[in-house]
Amino acid sequence: MTAQRNVPFFNYPRAYLDDRENLMKIFDDVGHRGAFIMQKDLRDFEANLASYTGANHAVGVANATDGLELAWMAIGLRPGDEVICCSHTMLATAAAIKTAGGVPVPVELGDDGLIDPDAVEDAINPRTVGIMPTQLNGRTCDMDKIMSIANKNRFFVVEDAAQALGSRFKGKHAGTFGNASAISFFPAKVLGCLGDGGGVITNDASLFDKIYQLHDHGRDINGDVKSWGRNSRLDNLQAAILNHNLQSYEKVIQRRRKIASLYQKKLGDLDELQLPPAPDADPNHFDIYQNYELQADRRDELKKYLSEHNIGTLIQWGGKAVHQWERLGFSVKLPKVEKFFERCIMLPMNMFISDDDVSYVCEKIRLFYRG
Ligand SMILES: Cc1ncc(COP(=O)(O)O)c(C=O)c1O
């Protein structure tokens, strides 16, 4: 048996300490230039983000929640307009629809934990104007199905790609299928900064203009006020950090895919678990494993047992799907999502865990079920 180890779910200090020397150089460089707001690092990052994803345009914003809201505001939701989203997503997805003036309609998930296209079809009614798929856990939905429903019905699509930078479906990047999308750079994201940060990408030039104005007091790229707006800018310092982190991004993704393969290899035979798709399970999907979320029998007992062995796990969104926040006005019942939330748990998945850490986690899980 392996000696006791400590495997936290995510180690926030290490997001800084492991790369301290480089980060200090960035602080110093930005500080010396006094380049705090809307400077070259931000412009470079926007260009890098667009080029990496293959999108025509990118705007750095304060966080992905703002980005999603600004995208829907730019599209122009009217009171009563319904947008269908998955109930297994961060409340931010639904909140963005709501704060932009629409009505979020949460629906069921499919077997891979992402929005179920059949459930989307079932939820369509004369008030529906859009779909907001979440590219959850670093996996892109079957966007052929989602876009075919959207095109047939002339719906808008805003992808919540907060967790999915670099994830692809049939070779096309998450966030580039619909009208616009937002990505999060929260520190624990695969591409994280040292605070809040987000980006919006779009292929639509006129939507880009509107989102750009909305995020900077209504000003266009020349500083001329064209509309009402607000301040939701990505800090230049965070952009400089993101430019730096983007350079090693492919290596980071490969490491996360390797960890997912190890989990699959060491846990794949346990009937008590339902693991997420393995990295090579379907050539149509390239997953970046923002999270490693599985379903487990006796989930709460397993979580407690792992915690007693210094292994951090997390139940996404504090254990509640969007529609389960009844005080926000939801009354729908979604049995598949509800069942999922009795069983889901996320194992450590990040750059700070070693192969030995993964073996330790898997050994403890096997011991829990098989003694
Ligand atoms: C699926 C999803 N949507 C939206 C967000 C919101 O991102 P941010 O924290 O950058 O506002 C997150 C962040 O965790 C997320 O995971």
CSV table of C-alpha atoms and ligand atoms in Angstrom, one decimal:
chain,number,residue,atom,x,y,z
A,1,MET,CA,0.0,0.0,0.0
A,2,THR,CA,1.3,3.5,-0.9
A,3,ALA,CA,2.3,5.8,2.1
A,4,GLN,CA,-0.2,8.5,3.1
A,5,ARG,CA,-0.1,11.5,0.7
A,6,ASN,CA,-1.9,14.8,0.6
A,7,VAL,CA,-3.7,15.5,-2.7
A,8,PRO,CA,-5.7,18.7,-2.4
A,9,PHE,CA,-8.5,19.3,-5.0
A,10,PHE,CA,-6.6,22.4,-6.2
A,11,ASN,CA,-3.6,24.1,-4.7
A,12,TYR,CA,-4.1,27.9,-5.1
A,13,PRO,CA,-0.8,29.0,-3.7
A,14,ARG,CA,1.0,26.8,-6.2
A,15,ALA,CA,-0.7,28.7,-9.1
A,16,TYR,CA,1.6,31.5,-8.1
A,17,LEU,CA,4.6,29.8,-6.3
A,18,ASP,CA,5.4,27.2,-9.0
A,19,ASP,CA,6.1,30.0,-11.5
A,20,ARG,CA,7.0,32.8,-9.1
A,21,GLU,CA,10.1,33.9,-10.9
A,22,ASN,CA,8.5,34.5,-14.3
A,23,LEU,CA,5.4,36.0,-12.7
A,24,MET,CA,7.5,38.5,-10.7
A,25,LYS,CA,9.2,39.5,-14.0
A,26,ILE,CA,5.8,40.1,-15.5
A,27,PHE,CA,4.7,42.2,-12.5
A,28,ASP,CA,7.9,44.2,-12.7
A,29,ASP,CA,7.7,44.8,-16.4
A,30,VAL,CA,4.0,45.8,-16.4
A,31,GLY,CA,4.7,48.0,-13.3
A,32,HIS,CA,7.6,49.8,-14.9
A,33,ARG,CA,5.6,50.5,-18.0
A,34,GLY,CA,2.6,51.6,-15.9
A,35,ALA,CA,0.6,49.5,-18.3
A,36,PHE,CA,-2.4,48.7,-16.2
A,37,ILE,CA,-5.5,49.4,-18.3
A,38,MET,CA,-6.1,48.5,-22.0
A,39,GLN,CA,-2.5,48.4,-23.0
A,40,LYS,CA,-0.5,46.3,-25.5
A,41,ASP,CA,-0.5,43.1,-23.4
A,42,LEU,CA,-4.3,43.1,-23.5
A,43,ARG,CA,-4.4,43.8,-27.3
A,44,ASP,CA,-1.8,41.0,-27.8
A,45,PHE,CA,-3.8,38.6,-25.6
A,46,GLU,CA,-7.0,39.3,-27.6
A,47,ALA,CA,-5.2,38.6,-30.8
A,48,ASN,CA,-3.6,35.5,-29.3
A,49,LEU,CA,-7.0,34.2,-28.1
A,50,ALA,CA,-8.6,34.8,-31.5
A,51,SER,CA,-5.8,33.1,-33.3
A,52,TYR,CA,-5.6,30.1,-30.9
A,53,THR,CA,-9.4,29.4,-31.2
A,54,GLY,CA,-9.7,30.4,-34.9
A,55,ALA,CA,-12.3,33.0,-34.0
A,56,ASN,CA,-12.4,36.3,-36.0
A,57,HIS,CA,-12.6,38.5,-32.9
A,58,ALA,CA,-11.8,38.4,-29.2
A,59,VAL,CA,-12.5,40.9,-26.4
A,60,GLY,CA,-10.9,40.6,-22.9
A,61,VAL,CA,-13.6,41.1,-20.2
A,62,ALA,CA,-13.6,41.2,-16.4
A,63,ASN,CA,-14.9,37.6,-16.1
A,64,ALA,CA,-16.8,35.0,-18.1
A,65,THR,CA,-20.1,35.8,-16.4
A,66,ASP,CA,-19.9,39.3,-17.7
A,67,GLY,CA,-18.9,38.1,-21.1
A,68,LEU,CA,-21.9,35.8,-21.4
A,69,GLU,CA,-24.2,38.6,-20.3
A,70,LEU,CA,-22.7,41.1,-22.7
A,71,ALA,CA,-23.1,38.6,-25.5
A,72,TRP,CA,-26.8,38.2,-24.9
A,73,MET,CA,-27.2,42.0,-24.4
A,74,ALA,CA,-25.5,42.6,-27.7
A,75,ILE,CA,-27.8,40.1,-29.4
A,76,GLY,CA,-30.7,41.9,-27.8
A,77,LEU,CA,-32.9,39.7,-25.6
A,78,ARG,CA,-36.3,41.2,-25.1
A,79,PRO,CA,-38.5,40.6,-21.9
A,80,GLY,CA,-40.0,37.1,-22.1
A,81,ASP,CA,-37.5,35.8,-24.6
A,82,GLU,CA,-36.6,32.2,-23.6
A,83,VAL,CA,-33.1,30.7,-23.9
A,84,ILE,CA,-32.6,27.0,-23.3
A,85,CYS,CA,-29.6,25.9,-21.2
A,86,CYS,CA,-28.5,22.8,-19.4
A,87,SER,CA,-29.4,22.5,-15.7
A,88,HIS,CA,-26.0,21.0,-15.1
A,89,THR,CA,-24.0,24.2,-15.4
A,90,MET,CA,-22.8,27.0,-13.2
A,91,LEU,CA,-25.6,29.4,-12.2
A,92,ALA,CA,-23.7,32.0,-14.1
A,93,THR,CA,-25.0,30.6,-17.4
A,94,ALA,CA,-28.6,31.1,-16.4
A,95,ALA,CA,-27.8,34.3,-14.6
A,96,ALA,CA,-26.3,35.8,-17.8
A,97,ILE,CA,-29.6,35.1,-19.7
A,98,LYS,CA,-31.6,36.6,-16.8
A,99,THR,CA,-29.5,39.7,-16.3
A,100,ALA,CA,-29.5,40.4,-20.1
A,101,GLY,CA,-33.3,40.5,-19.9
A,102,GLY,CA,-34.4,37.0,-20.9
A,103,VAL,CA,-35.7,33.8,-19.3
A,104,PRO,CA,-33.4,30.9,-18.7
A,105,VAL,CA,-35.0,27.5,-19.4
A,106,PRO,CA,-32.9,24.7,-17.8
A,107,VAL,CA,-33.2,21.2,-19.4
A,108,GLU,CA,-31.9,17.7,-19.0
A,109,LEU,CA,-28.4,16.4,-19.6
A,110,GLY,CA,-27.4,13.5,-21.8
A,111,ASP,CA,-25.2,10.5,-20.9
A,112,ASP,CA,-22.0,12.6,-21.1
A,113,GLY,CA,-23.3,15.1,-18.6
A,114,LEU,CA,-23.7,17.8,-21.3
A,115,ILE,CA,-27.0,19.3,-22.6
A,116,ASP,CA,-29.3,16.7,-24.2
A,117,PRO,CA,-30.2,17.9,-27.7
A,118,ASP,CA,-33.5,15.9,-27.5
A,119,ALA,CA,-34.4,17.8,-24.3
A,120,VAL,CA,-33.6,21.1,-26.2
A,121,GLU,CA,-36.1,20.2,-28.9
A,122,ASP,CA,-38.7,19.3,-26.3
A,123,ALA,CA,-38.3,22.7,-24.6
A,124,ILE,CA,-38.9,24.8,-27.7
A,125,ASN,CA,-42.0,27.0,-27.7
A,126,PRO,CA,-43.0,30.2,-29.5
A,127,ARG,CA,-41.1,32.3,-26.9
A,128,THR,CA,-37.8,30.5,-27.5
A,129,VAL,CA,-35.1,32.6,-29.2
A,130,GLY,CA,-31.8,30.9,-28.3
A,131,ILE,CA,-29.8,28.0,-27.0
A,132,MET,CA,-26.9,28.3,-24.5
A,133,PRO,CA,-24.9,25.0,-24.4
A,134,THR,CA,-22.3,24.7,-21.7
A,135,GLN,CA,-19.1,23.1,-22.9
A,136,LEU,CA,-18.8,21.5,-19.6
A,137,ASN,CA,-15.7,20.0,-17.9
A,138,GLY,CA,-13.6,20.8,-21.0
A,139,ARG,CA,-15.7,18.8,-23.4
A,140,THR,CA,-17.6,20.3,-26.4
A,141,CYS,CA,-21.2,19.2,-26.9
A,142,ASP,CA,-22.2,17.5,-30.2
A,143,MET,CA,-22.5,20.9,-31.9
A,144,ASP,CA,-23.8,19.3,-35.1
A,145,LYS,CA,-27.0,18.5,-33.3
A,146,ILE,CA,-27.2,21.8,-31.4
A,147,MET,CA,-26.5,24.0,-34.5
A,148,SER,CA,-28.9,22.0,-36.6
A,149,ILE,CA,-31.7,22.7,-34.1
A,150,ALA,CA,-30.6,26.4,-33.9
A,151,ASN,CA,-30.4,26.8,-37.7
A,152,LYS,CA,-33.7,25.1,-38.3
A,153,ASN,CA,-35.4,27.4,-35.8
A,154,ARG,CA,-33.3,30.6,-36.5
A,155,PHE,CA,-32.2,30.6,-32.8
A,156,PHE,CA,-29.2,32.5,-31.5
A,157,VAL,CA,-26.5,30.4,-29.8
A,158,VAL,CA,-24.2,31.7,-27.1
A,159,GLU,CA,-21.8,29.0,-25.9
A,160,ASP,CA,-20.7,29.0,-22.3
A,161,ALA,CA,-17.1,27.9,-23.0
A,162,ALA,CA,-16.0,29.1,-19.6
A,163,GLN,CA,-14.5,25.6,-18.9
A,164,ALA,CA,-13.4,24.7,-22.5
A,165,LEU,CA,-10.6,26.8,-24.0
A,166,GLY,CA,-8.9,24.4,-26.5
A,167,SER,CA,-11.6,21.8,-26.4
A,168,ARG,CA,-12.8,20.7,-29.9
A,169,PHE,CA,-15.6,19.0,-31.6
A,170,LYS,CA,-14.7,17.6,-35.0
A,171,GLY,CA,-11.6,19.7,-34.9
A,172,LYS,CA,-13.4,23.0,-34.4
A,173,HIS,CA,-12.8,24.9,-31.1
A,174,ALA,CA,-15.4,25.3,-28.4
A,175,GLY,CA,-16.8,28.8,-28.5
A,176,THR,CA,-16.6,29.2,-32.3
A,177,PHE,CA,-19.8,27.4,-33.3
A,178,GLY,CA,-22.5,29.9,-32.2
A,179,ASN,CA,-22.9,33.7,-32.4
A,180,ALA,CA,-20.5,34.3,-29.5
A,181,SER,CA,-19.1,32.6,-26.5
A,182,ALA,CA,-17.3,33.4,-23.3
A,183,ILE,CA,-14.2,31.8,-21.6
A,184,SER,CA,-13.2,32.1,-18.0
A,185,PHE,CA,-9.6,32.7,-16.8
A,186,PHE,CA,-10.5,32.1,-13.1
A,187,PRO,CA,-7.2,30.8,-11.4
A,188,ALA,CA,-8.3,27.2,-11.3
A,189,LYS,CA,-9.3,27.2,-15.0
A,190,VAL,CA,-7.0,25.3,-17.4
A,191,LEU,CA,-5.8,28.7,-18.7
A,192,GLY,CA,-6.0,30.7,-15.5
A,193,CYS,CA,-4.8,34.2,-14.4
A,194,LEU,CA,-4.2,35.4,-10.8
A,195,GLY,CA,-7.7,36.8,-10.2
A,196,ASP,CA,-10.8,37.2,-12.2
A,197,GLY,CA,-10.6,37.3,-16.0
A,198,GLY,CA,-12.6,36.4,-19.1
A,199,GLY,CA,-12.8,36.6,-22.8
A,200,VAL,CA,-15.5,36.8,-25.4
A,201,ILE,CA,-14.9,35.4,-28.9
A,202,THR,CA,-17.1,35.7,-31.9
A,203,ASN,CA,-16.9,35.5,-35.7
A,204,ASP,CA,-19.5,38.2,-36.2
A,205,ALA,CA,-18.0,41.6,-36.7
A,206,SER,CA,-21.1,43.6,-35.8
A,207,LEU,CA,-21.6,41.6,-32.6
A,208,PHE,CA,-18.0,42.2,-31.8
A,209,ASP,CA,-18.5,45.9,-32.2
A,210,LYS,CA,-21.5,45.9,-29.8
A,211,ILE,CA,-19.8,43.7,-27.2
A,212,TYR,CA,-16.7,45.8,-27.4
A,213,GLN,CA,-18.7,49.0,-26.7
A,214,LEU,CA,-20.7,47.4,-23.9
A,215,HIS,CA,-17.5,46.4,-22.1
A,216,ASP,CA,-15.9,49.8,-22.2
A,217,HIS,CA,-18.5,52.5,-21.4
A,218,GLY,CA,-20.1,52.4,-24.9
A,219,ARG,CA,-16.8,53.4,-26.6
A,220,ASP,CA,-15.7,51.9,-29.9
A,221,ILE,CA,-12.1,50.9,-30.5
A,222,ASN,CA,-11.3,54.6,-31.3
A,223,GLY,CA,-12.7,55.8,-28.0
A,224,ASP,CA,-15.8,57.3,-29.6
A,225,VAL,CA,-19.0,56.7,-27.5
A,226,LYS,CA,-21.5,54.8,-29.6
A,227,SER,CA,-24.0,53.4,-27.1
A,228,TRP,CA,-24.6,52.9,-23.4
A,229,GLY,CA,-22.0,50.6,-21.8
A,230,ARG,CA,-20.2,49.8,-18.6
A,231,ASN,CA,-16.7,48.8,-17.4
A,232,SER,CA,-16.0,45.1,-17.8
A,233,ARG,CA,-12.4,45.2,-19.0
A,234,LEU,CA,-9.8,42.5,-18.5
A,235,ASP,CA,-6.9,44.0,-16.5
A,236,ASN,CA,-3.7,44.5,-18.6
A,237,LEU,CA,-1.6,42.7,-15.9
A,238,GLN,CA,-3.9,39.7,-16.1
A,239,ALA,CA,-3.6,39.8,-19.9
A,240,ALA,CA,0.2,39.8,-19.6
A,241,ILE,CA,0.0,36.7,-17.3
A,242,LEU,CA,-2.4,35.0,-19.7
A,243,ASN,CA,0.0,35.7,-22.7
A,244,HIS,CA,2.7,34.0,-20.6
A,245,ASN,CA,0.5,31.0,-19.6
A,246,LEU,CA,-0.8,30.5,-23.1
A,247,GLN,CA,2.7,29.7,-24.3
A,248,SER,CA,2.7,26.4,-22.4
A,249,TYR,CA,-1.0,25.7,-22.9
A,250,GLU,CA,-0.8,22.7,-25.2
A,251,LYS,CA,1.6,21.0,-22.7
A,252,VAL,CA,-0.9,21.7,-20.0
A,253,ILE,CA,-3.7,20.1,-22.0
A,254,GLN,CA,-1.6,17.0,-22.8
A,255,ARG,CA,-0.8,16.5,-19.1
A,256,ARG,CA,-4.5,16.7,-18.1
A,257,ARG,CA,-5.3,14.2,-20.8
A,258,LYS,CA,-2.6,11.9,-19.5
A,259,ILE,CA,-4.1,12.2,-16.0
A,260,ALA,CA,-7.6,11.3,-17.4
A,261,SER,CA,-6.0,8.3,-19.1
A,262,LEU,CA,-4.5,7.2,-15.8
A,263,TYR,CA,-7.8,7.5,-14.0
A,264,GLN,CA,-9.5,5.5,-16.8
A,265,LYS,CA,-6.8,2.8,-16.6
A,266,LYS,CA,-6.9,2.4,-12.8
A,267,LEU,CA,-10.6,2.8,-12.2
A,268,GLY,CA,-12.3,1.8,-15.5
A,269,ASP,CA,-13.2,-1.7,-14.3
A,270,LEU,CA,-15.1,-0.6,-11.2
A,271,ASP,CA,-18.9,-1.1,-11.7
A,272,GLU,CA,-19.6,1.3,-8.9
A,273,LEU,CA,-18.3,4.3,-11.0
A,274,GLN,CA,-19.3,5.9,-14.2
A,275,LEU,CA,-16.3,7.7,-15.5
A,276,PRO,CA,-16.3,10.5,-18.1
A,277,PRO,CA,-15.3,9.6,-21.6
A,278,ALA,CA,-11.6,8.7,-21.9
A,279,PRO,CA,-9.4,11.0,-24.1
A,280,ASP,CA,-9.3,8.5,-27.0
A,281,ALA,CA,-12.9,7.3,-26.7
A,282,ASP,CA,-14.4,9.3,-29.6
A,283,PRO,CA,-12.3,10.9,-32.4
A,284,ASN,CA,-15.0,13.6,-32.8
A,285,HIS,CA,-14.2,15.0,-29.3
A,286,PHE,CA,-10.9,16.5,-28.1
A,287,ASP,CA,-11.5,17.1,-24.3
A,288,ILE,CA,-9.2,19.3,-22.2
A,289,TYR,CA,-10.4,17.9,-18.8
A,290,GLN,CA,-11.1,21.2,-17.0
A,291,ASN,CA,-12.6,18.7,-14.5
A,292,TYR,CA,-12.7,15.0,-14.0
A,293,GLU,CA,-16.3,14.5,-13.0
A,294,LEU,CA,-17.7,11.0,-12.5
A,295,GLN,CA,-20.7,9.4,-11.0
A,296,ALA,CA,-20.2,7.2,-8.0
A,297,ASP,CA,-22.3,4.8,-5.9
A,298,ARG,CA,-22.4,5.8,-2.2
A,299,ARG,CA,-21.0,9.2,-3.3
A,300,ASP,CA,-21.2,11.0,0.0
A,301,GLU,CA,-19.5,8.1,1.9
A,302,LEU,CA,-16.7,8.0,-0.8
A,303,LYS,CA,-16.2,11.7,-0.5
A,304,LYS,CA,-15.8,11.4,3.3
A,305,TYR,CA,-13.5,8.4,3.0
A,306,LEU,CA,-11.2,10.2,0.5
A,307,SER,CA,-11.2,13.3,2.7
A,308,GLU,CA,-10.0,11.2,5.7
A,309,HIS,CA,-7.1,10.1,3.4
A,310,ASN,CA,-6.2,13.7,2.6
A,311,ILE,CA,-7.7,13.6,-0.9
A,312,GLY,CA,-9.7,16.7,-2.0
A,313,THR,CA,-12.8,16.2,-4.1
A,314,LEU,CA,-15.6,18.6,-5.1
A,315,ILE,CA,-19.2,18.4,-6.0
A,316,GLN,CA,-19.8,20.9,-8.7
A,317,TRP,CA,-21.9,24.0,-8.0
A,318,GLY,CA,-22.2,23.2,-4.3
A,319,GLY,CA,-24.3,20.1,-5.1
A,320,LYS,CA,-27.2,21.8,-6.8
A,321,ALA,CA,-28.2,22.0,-10.5
A,322,VAL,CA,-29.6,25.3,-11.8
A,323,HIS,CA,-33.3,24.3,-11.6
A,324,GLN,CA,-32.9,23.1,-8.0
A,325,TRP,CA,-32.5,26.8,-6.9
A,326,GLU,CA,-36.3,27.0,-6.4
A,327,ARG,CA,-36.0,30.5,-4.7
A,328,LEU,CA,-34.9,31.8,-8.1
A,329,GLY,CA,-38.2,30.9,-9.5
A,330,PHE,CA,-37.6,27.4,-11.1
A,331,SER,CA,-40.4,24.8,-10.6
A,332,VAL,CA,-39.5,22.3,-13.3
A,333,LYS,CA,-38.5,18.7,-12.3
A,334,LEU,CA,-35.5,17.1,-14.2
A,335,PRO,CA,-35.1,13.5,-13.0
A,336,LYS,CA,-31.9,12.7,-14.9
A,337,VAL,CA,-30.1,15.9,-13.6
A,338,GLU,CA,-31.4,15.2,-10.1
A,339,LYS,CA,-30.1,11.6,-10.1
A,340,PHE,CA,-26.8,12.9,-11.5
A,341,PHE,CA,-26.5,15.3,-8.6
A,342,GLU,CA,-26.9,12.5,-6.1
A,343,ARG,CA,-23.9,10.7,-7.6
A,344,CYS,CA,-21.5,13.2,-9.1
A,345,ILE,CA,-18.1,14.0,-7.7
A,346,MET,CA,-14.9,15.5,-9.1
A,347,LEU,CA,-11.4,14.0,-8.5
A,348,PRO,CA,-8.3,16.1,-8.4
A,349,MET,CA,-7.3,17.2,-12.0
A,350,ASN,CA,-4.7,19.8,-12.3
A,351,MET,CA,-1.0,20.5,-13.1
A,352,PHE,CA,0.1,20.0,-9.5
A,353,ILE,CA,-0.7,16.3,-9.1
A,354,SER,CA,1.9,13.7,-10.0
A,355,ASP,CA,1.3,10.2,-11.5
A,356,ASP,CA,1.9,8.9,-7.9
A,357,ASP,CA,-0.8,11.2,-6.6
A,358,VAL,CA,-3.2,9.7,-9.2
A,359,SER,CA,-2.2,6.2,-8.2
A,360,TYR,CA,-2.8,7.0,-4.5
A,361,VAL,CA,-6.3,8.5,-5.2
A,362,CYS,CA,-7.2,5.4,-7.3
A,363,GLU,CA,-5.8,3.0,-4.7
A,364,LYS,CA,-8.0,4.6,-2.0
A,365,ILE,CA,-11.1,4.5,-4.2
A,366,ARG,CA,-10.5,0.8,-4.9
A,367,LEU,CA,-10.0,0.1,-1.2
A,368,PHE,CA,-13.2,2.0,-0.5
A,369,TYR,CA,-15.3,-0.2,-2.8
A,370,ARG,CA,-13.4,-3.5,-2.6
A,371,GLY,CA,-11.7,-3.4,0.8
B,1,LIG,C1,-19.6,26.7,-16.8
B,1,LIG,C2,-19.2,28.0,-16.2
B,1,LIG,N1,-19.9,29.1,-16.7
B,1,LIG,C3,-19.5,30.3,-16.2
B,1,LIG,C4,-18.5,30.5,-15.3
B,1,LIG,C5,-18.3,31.9,-14.8
B,1,LIG,O1,-16.9,32.3,-15.0
B,1,LIG,P1,-16.3,33.5,-14.2
B,1,LIG,O2,-16.0,33.1,-12.9
B,1,LIG,O3,-15.1,33.9,-15.0
B,1,LIG,O4,-17.3,34.6,-14.2
B,1,LIG,C6,-17.8,29.4,-14.8
B,1,LIG,C7,-16.8,29.6,-13.8
B,1,LIG,O5,-16.5,28.7,-13.0
B,1,LIG,C8,-18.2,28.1,-15.3
B,1,LIG,O6,-17.6,27.0,-14.8
